[in-house]
Each structure stands twice: as C-alpha cells, then as structure tokens.
CSV table of C-alpha atoms and ligand atoms in Angstrom, one decimal:
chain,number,residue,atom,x,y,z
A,744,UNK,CA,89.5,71.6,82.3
A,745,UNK,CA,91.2,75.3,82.5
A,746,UNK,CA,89.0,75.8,84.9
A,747,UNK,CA,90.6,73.1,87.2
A,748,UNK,CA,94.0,74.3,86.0
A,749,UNK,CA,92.9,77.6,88.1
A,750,UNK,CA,91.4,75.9,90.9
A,751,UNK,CA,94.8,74.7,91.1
A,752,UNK,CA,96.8,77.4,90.9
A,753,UNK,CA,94.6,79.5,93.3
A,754,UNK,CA,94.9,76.5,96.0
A,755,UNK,CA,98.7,76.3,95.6
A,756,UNK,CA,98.7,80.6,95.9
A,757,UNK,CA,96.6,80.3,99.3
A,758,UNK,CA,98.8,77.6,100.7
A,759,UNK,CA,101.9,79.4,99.8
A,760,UNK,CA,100.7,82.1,101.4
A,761,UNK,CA,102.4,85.4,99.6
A,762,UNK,CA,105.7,83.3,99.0
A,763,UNK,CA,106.3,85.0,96.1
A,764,UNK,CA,109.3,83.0,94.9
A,765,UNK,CA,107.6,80.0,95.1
A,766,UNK,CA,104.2,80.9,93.8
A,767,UNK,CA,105.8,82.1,90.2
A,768,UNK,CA,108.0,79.0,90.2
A,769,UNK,CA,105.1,76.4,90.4
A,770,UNK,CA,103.0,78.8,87.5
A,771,UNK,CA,106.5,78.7,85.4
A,772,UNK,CA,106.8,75.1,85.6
A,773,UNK,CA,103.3,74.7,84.9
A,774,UNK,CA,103.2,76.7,81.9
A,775,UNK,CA,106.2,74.7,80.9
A,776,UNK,CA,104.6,71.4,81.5
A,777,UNK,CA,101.6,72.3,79.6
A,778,UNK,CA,103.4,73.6,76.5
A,779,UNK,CA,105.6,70.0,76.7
A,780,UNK,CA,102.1,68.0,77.2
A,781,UNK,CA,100.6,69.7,74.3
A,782,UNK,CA,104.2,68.2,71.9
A,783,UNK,CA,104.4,65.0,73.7
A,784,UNK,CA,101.0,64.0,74.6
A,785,UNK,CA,99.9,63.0,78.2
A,786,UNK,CA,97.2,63.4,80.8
A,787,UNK,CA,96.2,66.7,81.1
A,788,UNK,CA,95.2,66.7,84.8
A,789,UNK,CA,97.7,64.7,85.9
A,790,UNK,CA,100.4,67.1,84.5
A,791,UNK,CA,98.3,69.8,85.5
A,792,UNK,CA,98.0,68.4,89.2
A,793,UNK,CA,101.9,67.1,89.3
A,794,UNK,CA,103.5,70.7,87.9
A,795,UNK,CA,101.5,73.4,90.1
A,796,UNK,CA,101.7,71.4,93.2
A,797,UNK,CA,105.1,69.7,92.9
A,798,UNK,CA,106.9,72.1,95.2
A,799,UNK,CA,104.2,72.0,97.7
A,800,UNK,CA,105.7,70.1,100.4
A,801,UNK,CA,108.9,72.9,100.5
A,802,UNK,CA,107.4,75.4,103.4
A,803,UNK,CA,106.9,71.6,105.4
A,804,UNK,CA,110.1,70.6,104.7
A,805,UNK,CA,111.8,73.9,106.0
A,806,UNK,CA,110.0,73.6,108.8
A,807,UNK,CA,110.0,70.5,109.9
A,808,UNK,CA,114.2,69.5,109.0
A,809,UNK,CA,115.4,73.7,108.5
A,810,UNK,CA,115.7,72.4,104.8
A,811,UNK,CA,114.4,72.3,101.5
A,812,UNK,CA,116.5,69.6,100.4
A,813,UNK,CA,114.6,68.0,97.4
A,814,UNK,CA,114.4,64.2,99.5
A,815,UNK,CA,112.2,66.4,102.0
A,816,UNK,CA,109.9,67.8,100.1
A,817,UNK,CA,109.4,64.7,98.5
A,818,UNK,CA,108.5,63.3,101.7
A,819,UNK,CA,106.7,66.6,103.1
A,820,UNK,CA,104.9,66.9,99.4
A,821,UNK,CA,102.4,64.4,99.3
A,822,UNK,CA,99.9,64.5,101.8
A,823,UNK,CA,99.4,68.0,101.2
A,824,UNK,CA,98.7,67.9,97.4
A,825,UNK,CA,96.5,65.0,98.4
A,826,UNK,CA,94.2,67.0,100.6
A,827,UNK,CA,94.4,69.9,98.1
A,828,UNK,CA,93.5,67.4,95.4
A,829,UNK,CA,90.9,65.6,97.5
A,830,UNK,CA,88.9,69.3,98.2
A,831,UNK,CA,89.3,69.7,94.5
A,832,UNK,CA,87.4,66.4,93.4
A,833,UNK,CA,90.1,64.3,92.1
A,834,UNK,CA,89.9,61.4,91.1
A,835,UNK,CA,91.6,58.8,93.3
A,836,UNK,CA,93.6,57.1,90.9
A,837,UNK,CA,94.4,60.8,89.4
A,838,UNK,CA,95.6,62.2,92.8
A,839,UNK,CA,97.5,58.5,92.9
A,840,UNK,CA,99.3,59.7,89.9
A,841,UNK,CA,100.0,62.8,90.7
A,842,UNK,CA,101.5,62.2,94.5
A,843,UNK,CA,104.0,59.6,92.8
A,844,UNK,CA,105.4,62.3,90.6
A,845,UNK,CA,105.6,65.0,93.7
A,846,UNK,CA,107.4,61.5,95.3
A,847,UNK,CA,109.6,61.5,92.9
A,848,UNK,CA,110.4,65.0,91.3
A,849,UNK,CA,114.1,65.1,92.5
A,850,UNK,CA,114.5,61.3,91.6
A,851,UNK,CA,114.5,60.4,88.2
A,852,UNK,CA,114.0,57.0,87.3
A,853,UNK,CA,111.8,55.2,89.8
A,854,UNK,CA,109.1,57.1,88.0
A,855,UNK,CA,109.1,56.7,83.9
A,856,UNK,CA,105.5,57.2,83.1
A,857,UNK,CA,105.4,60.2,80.5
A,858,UNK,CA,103.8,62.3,82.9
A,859,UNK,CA,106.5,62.1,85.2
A,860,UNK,CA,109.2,62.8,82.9
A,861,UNK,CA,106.8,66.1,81.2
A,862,UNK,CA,107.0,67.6,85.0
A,863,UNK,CA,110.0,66.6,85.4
A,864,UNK,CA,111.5,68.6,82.3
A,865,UNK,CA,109.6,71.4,83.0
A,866,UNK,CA,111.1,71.8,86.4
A,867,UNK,CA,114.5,71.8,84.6
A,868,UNK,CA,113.2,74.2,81.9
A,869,UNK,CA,113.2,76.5,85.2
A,870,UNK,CA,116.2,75.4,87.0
A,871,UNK,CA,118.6,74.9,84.5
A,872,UNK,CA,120.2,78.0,84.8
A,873,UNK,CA,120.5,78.3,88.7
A,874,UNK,CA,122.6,75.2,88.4
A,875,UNK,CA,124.0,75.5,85.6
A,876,UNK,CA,126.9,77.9,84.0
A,877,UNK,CA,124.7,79.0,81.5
A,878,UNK,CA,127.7,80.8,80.0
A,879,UNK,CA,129.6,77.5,78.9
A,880,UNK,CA,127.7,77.1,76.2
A,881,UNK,CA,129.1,74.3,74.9
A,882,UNK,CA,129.2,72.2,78.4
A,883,UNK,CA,125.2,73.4,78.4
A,884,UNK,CA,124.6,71.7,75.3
A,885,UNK,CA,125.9,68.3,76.6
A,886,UNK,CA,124.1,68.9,79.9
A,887,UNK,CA,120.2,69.5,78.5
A,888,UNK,CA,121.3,66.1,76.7
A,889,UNK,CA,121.9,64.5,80.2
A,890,UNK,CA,119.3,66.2,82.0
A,891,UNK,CA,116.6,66.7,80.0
A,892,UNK,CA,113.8,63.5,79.9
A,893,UNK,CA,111.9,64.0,76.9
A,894,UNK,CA,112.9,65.3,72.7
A,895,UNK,CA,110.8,68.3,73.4
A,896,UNK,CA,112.4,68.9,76.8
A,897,UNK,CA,115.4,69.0,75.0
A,898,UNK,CA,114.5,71.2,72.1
A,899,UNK,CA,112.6,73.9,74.2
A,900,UNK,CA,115.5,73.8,76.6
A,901,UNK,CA,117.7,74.4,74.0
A,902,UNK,CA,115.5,77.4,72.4
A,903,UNK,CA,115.7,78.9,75.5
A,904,UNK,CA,119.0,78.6,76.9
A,905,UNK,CA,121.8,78.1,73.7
A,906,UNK,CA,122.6,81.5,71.7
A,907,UNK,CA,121.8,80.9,67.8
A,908,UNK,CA,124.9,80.2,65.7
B,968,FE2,FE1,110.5,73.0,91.3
C-alpha cells in the first residue's frame, strides 16, 4: 500500500517536472488527506489516488486557456491521472473514483462520497490561509465551519490555523 502511495508521488513529481510549488502542494495535501482518512475512515487508494494527483490537470490548463482557474483543471485533470493511474495498475472502478473527485475538487456538492469530501478538506487544510485573513481570527473560525466538509477537517483546521485561548 505505501508502496503505491510512492509510486504515486514519484509519477506526479516526473509529470510536474521540477514545479516545485506544485509538487510540495500535492505531498501537503496528501499527507493531510491521509491523516483525515486515518480519523474518518475511507478508501485508502482512492484518497491516496484523488490527493497526490488532484492538481494534475494545472500545467494543461495553463496551457491550453493561460489559466489555472479551478473549472480548468477540472476539465484538464482527468485524463491525465487516468493514464498515470492506468500505468500504475489501478483498478478501473478505483481510477473511476478517483477521476470524479479530480472532476470535482473546486465543486463541492456534486460529489459527497467520503472520499471526496477527505480530499477535499485537505486541499483547504493547505489553502485556507492564501484565501483567507488568517489574522481575523474570529471571522476564521466561522469560515473553517463553512468551508471545511468533514468534523476532523474542522478540528485539524482549527489546530492549525486558531491561536489557543
Ligand atoms: Fe490543490
């Protein structure tokens, strides 16, 4: 199983291609997305799959529309994971899975299968604080509430982002 995990992570580094930025996002999110799967349950490859290669479509997107607009790498996502996952001997019904989440990673709500929302979080658990003013503290709370898919996504994003009182 970690062994996959690997696989996965060394086929999302080669396709990325040195792009730094992106290459410690998708291992961030992953880690995330594993430490939520291991509180909330799930299927391991599926998250696995879903969180290293969600962002996969980006360099696609870029340069096919000059943007990496999250609709576009929705769109630009999916057939690339699926060959990755195809070389890597997934299962069809796994690499199924996992290309609905990469559909759907900027869309909440089409998808609500517990993987989705695990990827999903984790994604956030990243993000939050390029989109957010992490210094209104207050507002912060009230937006991990909003945002945030899952108790655990909640918690951790709380743990990580809210100063202790
Ligand atoms: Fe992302």
């Amino acid at each position: 199983m970690n062994g996959t995990k690997e696989a996965l992570l060394v086929a999302m580094e080669v396709y990325f291609n040195g792009d730094i930025r992106r290459i410690e996002h998708a291992r961030q999110v992953t880690e995330y997305a594993e430490q939520l799967r291991q509180k909330e349950g799930g299927d391991y490859l599926v998250v696995a799959g879903a969180a290293v290669l969600h962002d996969i479509g980006i360099h696609q997107a870029e340069k096919k529309y000059g943007s990496s607009s999250g609709k576009y790498q929705e769109i630009e996502g999916p057939p690339i994971a699926r060959q990755i996952l195809t070389e890597l001997g997934f299962a069809p019904g796994q690499i199924e899975s996992i290309c609905q989440i990469i559909a759907h990673h900027h869309s909440p709500g089409k998808i609500t299968t517990r993987d989705f929302s695990l990827v999903y979080d984790a994604d956030w658990l990243v993000n939050l604080e390029d989109e957010y003013d992490i210094g209104n503290q207050k507002r912060l709370n009230s937006v991990i509430d909003t945002v945030f898919l899952t108790q655990s996504g909640k918690t951790l994003a709380k743990e990580i982002y809210l100063e202790k009182t």
